[in-house]
mmCIF file of C-alpha atoms in Angstrom:
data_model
loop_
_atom_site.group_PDB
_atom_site.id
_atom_site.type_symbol
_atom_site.label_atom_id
_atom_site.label_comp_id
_atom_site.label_asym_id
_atom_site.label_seq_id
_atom_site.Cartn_x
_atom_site.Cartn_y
_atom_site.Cartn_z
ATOM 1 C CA UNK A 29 26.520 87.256 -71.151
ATOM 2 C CA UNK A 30 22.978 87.931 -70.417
ATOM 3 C CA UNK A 31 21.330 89.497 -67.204
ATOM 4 C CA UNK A 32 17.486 89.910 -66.693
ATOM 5 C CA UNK A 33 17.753 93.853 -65.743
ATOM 6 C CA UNK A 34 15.992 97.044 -66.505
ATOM 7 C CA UNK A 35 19.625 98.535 -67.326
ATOM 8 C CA UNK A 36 23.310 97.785 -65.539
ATOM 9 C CA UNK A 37 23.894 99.824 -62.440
ATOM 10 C CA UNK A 38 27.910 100.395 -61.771
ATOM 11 C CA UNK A 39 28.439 97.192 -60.017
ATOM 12 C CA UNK A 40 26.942 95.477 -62.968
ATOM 13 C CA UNK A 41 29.247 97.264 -65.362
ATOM 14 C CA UNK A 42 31.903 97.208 -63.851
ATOM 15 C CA UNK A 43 31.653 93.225 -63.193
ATOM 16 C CA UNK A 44 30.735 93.183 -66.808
ATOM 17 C CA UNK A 45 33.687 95.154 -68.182
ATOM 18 C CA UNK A 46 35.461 92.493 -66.191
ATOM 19 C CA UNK A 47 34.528 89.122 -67.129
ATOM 20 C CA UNK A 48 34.724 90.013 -70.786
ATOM 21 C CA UNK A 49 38.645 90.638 -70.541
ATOM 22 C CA UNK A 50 38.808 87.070 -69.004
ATOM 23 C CA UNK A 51 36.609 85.511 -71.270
ATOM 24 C CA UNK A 52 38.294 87.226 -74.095
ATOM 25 C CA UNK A 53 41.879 86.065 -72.641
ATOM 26 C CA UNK A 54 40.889 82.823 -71.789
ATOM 27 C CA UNK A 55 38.920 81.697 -74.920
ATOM 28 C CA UNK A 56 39.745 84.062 -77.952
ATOM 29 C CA UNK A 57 36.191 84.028 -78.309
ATOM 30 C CA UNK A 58 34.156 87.483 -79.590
ATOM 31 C CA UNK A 59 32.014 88.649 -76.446
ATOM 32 C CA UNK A 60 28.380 89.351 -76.653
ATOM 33 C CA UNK A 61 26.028 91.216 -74.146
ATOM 34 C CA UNK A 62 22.627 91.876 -73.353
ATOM 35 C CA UNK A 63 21.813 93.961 -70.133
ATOM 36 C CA UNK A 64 19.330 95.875 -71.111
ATOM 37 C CA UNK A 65 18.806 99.823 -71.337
ATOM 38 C CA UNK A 66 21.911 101.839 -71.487
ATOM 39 C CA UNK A 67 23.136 105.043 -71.309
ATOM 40 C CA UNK A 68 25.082 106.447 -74.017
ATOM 41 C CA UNK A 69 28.408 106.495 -71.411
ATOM 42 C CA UNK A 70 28.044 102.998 -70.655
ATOM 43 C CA UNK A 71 27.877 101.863 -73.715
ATOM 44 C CA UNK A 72 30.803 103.246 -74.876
ATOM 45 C CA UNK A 73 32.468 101.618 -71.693
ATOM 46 C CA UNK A 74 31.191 98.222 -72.649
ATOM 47 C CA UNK A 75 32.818 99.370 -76.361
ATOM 48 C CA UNK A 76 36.397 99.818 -74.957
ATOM 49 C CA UNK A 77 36.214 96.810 -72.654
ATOM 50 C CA UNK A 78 36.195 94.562 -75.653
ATOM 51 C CA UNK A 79 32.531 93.909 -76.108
ATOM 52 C CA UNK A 80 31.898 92.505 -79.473
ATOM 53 C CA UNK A 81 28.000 92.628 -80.224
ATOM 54 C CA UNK A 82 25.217 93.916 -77.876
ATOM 55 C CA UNK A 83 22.118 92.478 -77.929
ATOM 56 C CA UNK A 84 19.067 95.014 -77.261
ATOM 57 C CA UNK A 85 15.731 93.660 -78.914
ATOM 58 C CA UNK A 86 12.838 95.795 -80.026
ATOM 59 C CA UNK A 87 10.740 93.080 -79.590
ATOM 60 C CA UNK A 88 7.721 94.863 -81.754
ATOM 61 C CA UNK A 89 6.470 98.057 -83.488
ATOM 62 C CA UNK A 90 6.102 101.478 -81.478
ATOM 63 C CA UNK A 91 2.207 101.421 -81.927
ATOM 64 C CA UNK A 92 1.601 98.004 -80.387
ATOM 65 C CA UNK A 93 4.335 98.601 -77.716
ATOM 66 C CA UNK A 94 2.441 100.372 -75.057
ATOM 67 C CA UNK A 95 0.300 97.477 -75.230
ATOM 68 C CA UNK A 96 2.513 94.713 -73.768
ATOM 69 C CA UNK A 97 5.140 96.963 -72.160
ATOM 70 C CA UNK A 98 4.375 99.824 -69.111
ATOM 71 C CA UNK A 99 7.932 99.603 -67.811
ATOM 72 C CA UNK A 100 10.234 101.997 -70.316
ATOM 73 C CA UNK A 101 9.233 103.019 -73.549
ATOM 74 C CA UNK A 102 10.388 102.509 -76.979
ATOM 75 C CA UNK A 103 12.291 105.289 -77.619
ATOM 76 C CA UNK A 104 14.803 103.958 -74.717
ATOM 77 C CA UNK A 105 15.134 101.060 -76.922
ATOM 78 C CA UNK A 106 15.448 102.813 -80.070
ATOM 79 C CA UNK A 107 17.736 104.647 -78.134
ATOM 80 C CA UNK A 108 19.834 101.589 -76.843
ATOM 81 C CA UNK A 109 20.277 100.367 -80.212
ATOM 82 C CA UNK A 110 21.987 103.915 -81.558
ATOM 83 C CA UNK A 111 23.860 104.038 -79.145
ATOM 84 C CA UNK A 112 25.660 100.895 -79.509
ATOM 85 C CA UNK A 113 26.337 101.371 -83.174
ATOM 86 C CA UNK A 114 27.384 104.443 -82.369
ATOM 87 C CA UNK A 115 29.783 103.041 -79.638
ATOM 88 C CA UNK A 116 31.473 100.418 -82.627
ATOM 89 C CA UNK A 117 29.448 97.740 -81.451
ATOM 90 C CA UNK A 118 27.285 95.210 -83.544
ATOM 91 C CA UNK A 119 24.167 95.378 -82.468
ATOM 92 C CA UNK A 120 21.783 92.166 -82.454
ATOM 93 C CA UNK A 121 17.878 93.647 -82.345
ATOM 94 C CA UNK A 122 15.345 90.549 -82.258
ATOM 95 C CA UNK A 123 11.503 90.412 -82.822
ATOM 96 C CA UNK A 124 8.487 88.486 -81.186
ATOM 97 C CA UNK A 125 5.589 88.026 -83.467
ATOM 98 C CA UNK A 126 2.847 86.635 -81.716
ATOM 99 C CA UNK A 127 1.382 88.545 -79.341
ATOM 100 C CA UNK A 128 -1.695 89.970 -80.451
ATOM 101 C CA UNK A 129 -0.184 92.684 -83.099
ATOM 102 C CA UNK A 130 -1.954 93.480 -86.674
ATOM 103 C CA UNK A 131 -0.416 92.748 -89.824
ATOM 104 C CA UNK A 132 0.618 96.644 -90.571
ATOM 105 C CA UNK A 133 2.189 96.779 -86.955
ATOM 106 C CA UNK A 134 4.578 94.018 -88.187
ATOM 107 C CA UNK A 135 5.269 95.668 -91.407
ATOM 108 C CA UNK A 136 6.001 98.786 -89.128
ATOM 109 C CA UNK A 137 8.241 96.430 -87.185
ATOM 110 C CA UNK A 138 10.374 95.634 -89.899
ATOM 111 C CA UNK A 139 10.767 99.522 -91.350
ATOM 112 C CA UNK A 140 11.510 100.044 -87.459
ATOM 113 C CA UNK A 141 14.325 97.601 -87.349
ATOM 114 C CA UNK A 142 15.845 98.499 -90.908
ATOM 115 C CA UNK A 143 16.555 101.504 -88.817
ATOM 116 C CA UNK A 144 18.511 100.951 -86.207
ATOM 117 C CA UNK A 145 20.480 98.599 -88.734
ATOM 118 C CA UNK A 146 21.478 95.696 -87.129
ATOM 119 C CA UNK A 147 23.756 92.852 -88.314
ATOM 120 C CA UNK A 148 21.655 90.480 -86.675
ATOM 121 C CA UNK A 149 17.655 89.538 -85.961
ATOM 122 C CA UNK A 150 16.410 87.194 -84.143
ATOM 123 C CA UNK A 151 13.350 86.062 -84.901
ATOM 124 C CA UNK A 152 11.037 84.885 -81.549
ATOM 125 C CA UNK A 153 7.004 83.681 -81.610
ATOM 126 C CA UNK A 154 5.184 83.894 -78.765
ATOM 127 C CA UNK A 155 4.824 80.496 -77.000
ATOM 128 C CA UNK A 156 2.181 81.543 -75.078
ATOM 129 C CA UNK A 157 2.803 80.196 -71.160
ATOM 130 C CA UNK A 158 -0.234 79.219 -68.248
ATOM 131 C CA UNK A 159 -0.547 82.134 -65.829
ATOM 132 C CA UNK A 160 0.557 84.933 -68.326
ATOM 133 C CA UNK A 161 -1.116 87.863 -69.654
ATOM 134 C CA UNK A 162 -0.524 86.673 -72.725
ATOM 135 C CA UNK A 163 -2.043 83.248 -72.183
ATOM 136 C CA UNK A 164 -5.097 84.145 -74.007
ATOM 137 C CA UNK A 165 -3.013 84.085 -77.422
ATOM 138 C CA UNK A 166 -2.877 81.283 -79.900
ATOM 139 C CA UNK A 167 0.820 80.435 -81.057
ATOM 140 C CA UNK A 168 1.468 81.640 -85.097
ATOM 141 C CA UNK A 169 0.651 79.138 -87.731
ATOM 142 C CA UNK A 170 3.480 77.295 -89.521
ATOM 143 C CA UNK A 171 2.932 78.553 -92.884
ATOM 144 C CA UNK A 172 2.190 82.434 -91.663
ATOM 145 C CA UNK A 173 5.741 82.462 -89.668
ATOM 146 C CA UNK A 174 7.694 80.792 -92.775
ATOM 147 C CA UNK A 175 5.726 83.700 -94.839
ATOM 148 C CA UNK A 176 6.909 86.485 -92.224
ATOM 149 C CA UNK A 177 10.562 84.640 -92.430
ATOM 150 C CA UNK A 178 10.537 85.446 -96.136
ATOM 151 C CA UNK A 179 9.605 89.284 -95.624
ATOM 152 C CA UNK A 180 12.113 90.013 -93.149
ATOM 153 C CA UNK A 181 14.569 88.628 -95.245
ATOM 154 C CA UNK A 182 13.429 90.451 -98.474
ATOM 155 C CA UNK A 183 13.536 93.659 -96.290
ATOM 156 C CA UNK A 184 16.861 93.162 -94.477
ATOM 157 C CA UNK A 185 19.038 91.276 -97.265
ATOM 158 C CA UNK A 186 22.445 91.274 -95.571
ATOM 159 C CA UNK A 187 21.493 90.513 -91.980
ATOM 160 C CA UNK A 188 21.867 87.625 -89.809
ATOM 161 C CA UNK A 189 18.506 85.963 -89.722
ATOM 162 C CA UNK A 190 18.537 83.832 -86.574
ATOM 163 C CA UNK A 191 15.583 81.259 -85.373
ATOM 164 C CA UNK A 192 15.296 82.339 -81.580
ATOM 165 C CA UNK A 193 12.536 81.326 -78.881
ATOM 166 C CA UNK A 194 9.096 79.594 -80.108
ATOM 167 C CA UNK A 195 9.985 78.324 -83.289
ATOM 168 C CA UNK A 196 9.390 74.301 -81.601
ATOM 169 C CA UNK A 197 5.959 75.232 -81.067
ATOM 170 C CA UNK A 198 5.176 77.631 -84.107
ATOM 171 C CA UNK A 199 6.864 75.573 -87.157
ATOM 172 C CA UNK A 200 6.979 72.260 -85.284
ATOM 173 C CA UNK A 201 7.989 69.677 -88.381
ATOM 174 C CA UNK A 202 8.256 72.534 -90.605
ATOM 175 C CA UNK A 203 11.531 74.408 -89.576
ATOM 176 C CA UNK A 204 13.727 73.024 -92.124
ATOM 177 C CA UNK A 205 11.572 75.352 -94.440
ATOM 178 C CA UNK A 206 12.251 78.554 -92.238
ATOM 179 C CA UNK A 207 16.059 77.265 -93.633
ATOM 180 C CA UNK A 208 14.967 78.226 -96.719
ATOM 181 C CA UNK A 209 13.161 80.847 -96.402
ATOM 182 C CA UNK A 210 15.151 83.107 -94.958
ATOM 183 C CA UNK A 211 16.796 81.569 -91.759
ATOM 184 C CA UNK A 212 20.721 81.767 -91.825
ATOM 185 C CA UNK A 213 21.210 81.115 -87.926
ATOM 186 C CA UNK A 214 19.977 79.167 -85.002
ATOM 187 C CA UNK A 215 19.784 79.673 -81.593
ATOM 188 C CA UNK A 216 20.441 75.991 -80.249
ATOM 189 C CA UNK A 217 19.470 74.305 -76.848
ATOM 190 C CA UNK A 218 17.405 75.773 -74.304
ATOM 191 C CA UNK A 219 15.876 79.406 -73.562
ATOM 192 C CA UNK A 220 15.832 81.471 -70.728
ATOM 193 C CA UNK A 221 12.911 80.311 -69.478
ATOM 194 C CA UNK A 222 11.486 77.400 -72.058
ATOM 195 C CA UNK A 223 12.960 74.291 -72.999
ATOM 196 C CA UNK A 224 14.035 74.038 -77.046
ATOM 197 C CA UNK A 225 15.082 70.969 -78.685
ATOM 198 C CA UNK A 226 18.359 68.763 -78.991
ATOM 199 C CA UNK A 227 21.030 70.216 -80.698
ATOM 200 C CA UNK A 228 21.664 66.577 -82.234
ATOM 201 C CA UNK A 229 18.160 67.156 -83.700
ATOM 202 C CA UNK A 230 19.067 71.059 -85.182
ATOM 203 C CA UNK A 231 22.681 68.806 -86.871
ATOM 204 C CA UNK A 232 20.324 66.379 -88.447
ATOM 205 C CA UNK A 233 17.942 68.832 -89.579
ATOM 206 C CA UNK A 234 20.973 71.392 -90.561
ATOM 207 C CA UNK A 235 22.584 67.782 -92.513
ATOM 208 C CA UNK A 236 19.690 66.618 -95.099
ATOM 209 C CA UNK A 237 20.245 67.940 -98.337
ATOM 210 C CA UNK A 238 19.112 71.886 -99.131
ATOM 211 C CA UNK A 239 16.693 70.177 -101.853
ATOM 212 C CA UNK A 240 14.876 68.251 -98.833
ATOM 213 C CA UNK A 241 13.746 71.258 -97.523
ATOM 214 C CA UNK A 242 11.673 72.289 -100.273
ATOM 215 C CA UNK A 243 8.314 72.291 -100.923
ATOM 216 C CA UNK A 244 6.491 72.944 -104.371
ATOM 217 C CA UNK A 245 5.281 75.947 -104.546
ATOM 218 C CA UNK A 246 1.767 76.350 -102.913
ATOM 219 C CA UNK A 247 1.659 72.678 -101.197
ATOM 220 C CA UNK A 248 3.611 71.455 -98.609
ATOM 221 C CA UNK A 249 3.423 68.609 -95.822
ATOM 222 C CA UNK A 250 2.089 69.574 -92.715
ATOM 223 C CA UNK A 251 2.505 69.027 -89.237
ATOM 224 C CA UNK A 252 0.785 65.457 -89.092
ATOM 225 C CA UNK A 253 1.980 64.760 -92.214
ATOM 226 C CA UNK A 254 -1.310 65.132 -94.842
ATOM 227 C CA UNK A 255 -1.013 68.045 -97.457
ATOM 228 C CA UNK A 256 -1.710 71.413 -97.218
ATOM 229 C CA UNK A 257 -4.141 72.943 -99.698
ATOM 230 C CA UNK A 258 -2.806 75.104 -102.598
ATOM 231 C CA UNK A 259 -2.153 78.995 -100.937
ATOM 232 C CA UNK A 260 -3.571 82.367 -102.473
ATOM 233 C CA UNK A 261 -1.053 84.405 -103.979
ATOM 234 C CA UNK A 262 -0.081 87.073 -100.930
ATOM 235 C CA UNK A 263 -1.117 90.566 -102.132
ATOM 236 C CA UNK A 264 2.871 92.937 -102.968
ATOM 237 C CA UNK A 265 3.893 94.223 -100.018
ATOM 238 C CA UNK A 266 5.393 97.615 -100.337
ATOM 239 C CA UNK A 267 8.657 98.411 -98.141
ATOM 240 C CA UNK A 268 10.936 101.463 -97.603
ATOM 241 C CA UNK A 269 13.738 101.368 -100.381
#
């Protein structure tokens, strides 16, 4: 259950703390939330209601935050996500790469979200949309978002690594290789405010042997189909043990 909200006020919560008992009841199914900010009361409420996982994204690293968000502040996300493990919830905490940040701010990303410890990431790129401030940005290469697939899956081994919003756009032809680098999840259908592809075309994809996906090392097929020259080795990244 999603809502578009700063935080839930008490007729929010309460209506939430509501239709998770029925959905619960009525489908057996685990209940997941996002609502935004919340206060360490509510979201131990949302806790004994039955909620399963909350879903509270950081979305990027403190330094850059300031810089695409004047509404709250990080802390009250960092916040968020604390207090919903704290609560016995499993928190989901997503990323958007894309929007202008430098290379260190999403290595500080990633030492960011090892610490809140989530079970699950999301990983969004920016599709940039007309009439935006973020307009002015070019969508992430193929071969730089399977490459930043691979490090957030070095640095968080035992997560959920879950293809979210953008990844039509960014890897195009190339997402079965995200399903080997790292991806162990999909977000299927549409977004909250973007269309994404067929789910019969994430089943076909998710069907082809695990050896199609591959791609010698250094070379690959691109978009249009030509190859892609051989790659210079990355330089070692180092991360927090």
């Amino acid at each position: 259950m999603v809502l578009a909200v700063r935080g839930p006020d008490r007729r929010t919560l309460d209506r939430l703390i509501e239709l998770t008992a029925l959905v619960s009841a009525a489908t057996g199914l685990n209940v997941a939330v996002s609502a935004g900010i919340l206060t360490r009361e509510q979201a131990f409420e949302l806790a004994a209601a039955g909620v399963h996982r909350y879903n509270h994204n950081l979305e990027t690293s403190r330094s850059f935050f300031g810089e695409v968000v004047t509404t709250h502040s990080f802390d009250e996300r960092v916040d968020t996500c604390e207090y919903v493990r704290e609560a016995g919830m499993e928190l989901c905490c997503g990323v958007l790469l894309g929007m202008g940040e430098s290379i260190e701010q999403r290595l500080e990303l990633i030492e960011q979200i090892r610490a809140v410890e989530p079970c699950e990431v999301p990983i969004n790129f920016l599709n940039p949309r007309p009439g935006t401030p973020l307009q002015i940005r070019k969508p992430v290469g193929a071969l730089e978002a399977i490459r930043w697939i691979a490090l957030f899956r070095l640095a968080l081994p035992s997560v959920i690594l879950r293809y979210a919003g953008g990844r039509e756009i960014t890897l195009r032809d190339l997402q079965a290789m995200g399903m080997t680098s790292g991806i162990n999840a999909l977000i299927v259908g549409n977004y909250l405010t973007t269309l994404g592809r067929s789910p019969q075309q994430d089943l076909d994809m998710l069907a082809r042997p695990a050896h199609a996906h591959r791609q010698p090392v250094g070379r690959g097929l691109s978009a249009r189909g030509g190859v892609l020259p051989r790659l210079r080795a990355p330089r070692l990244l180092r991360l927090p043990a």
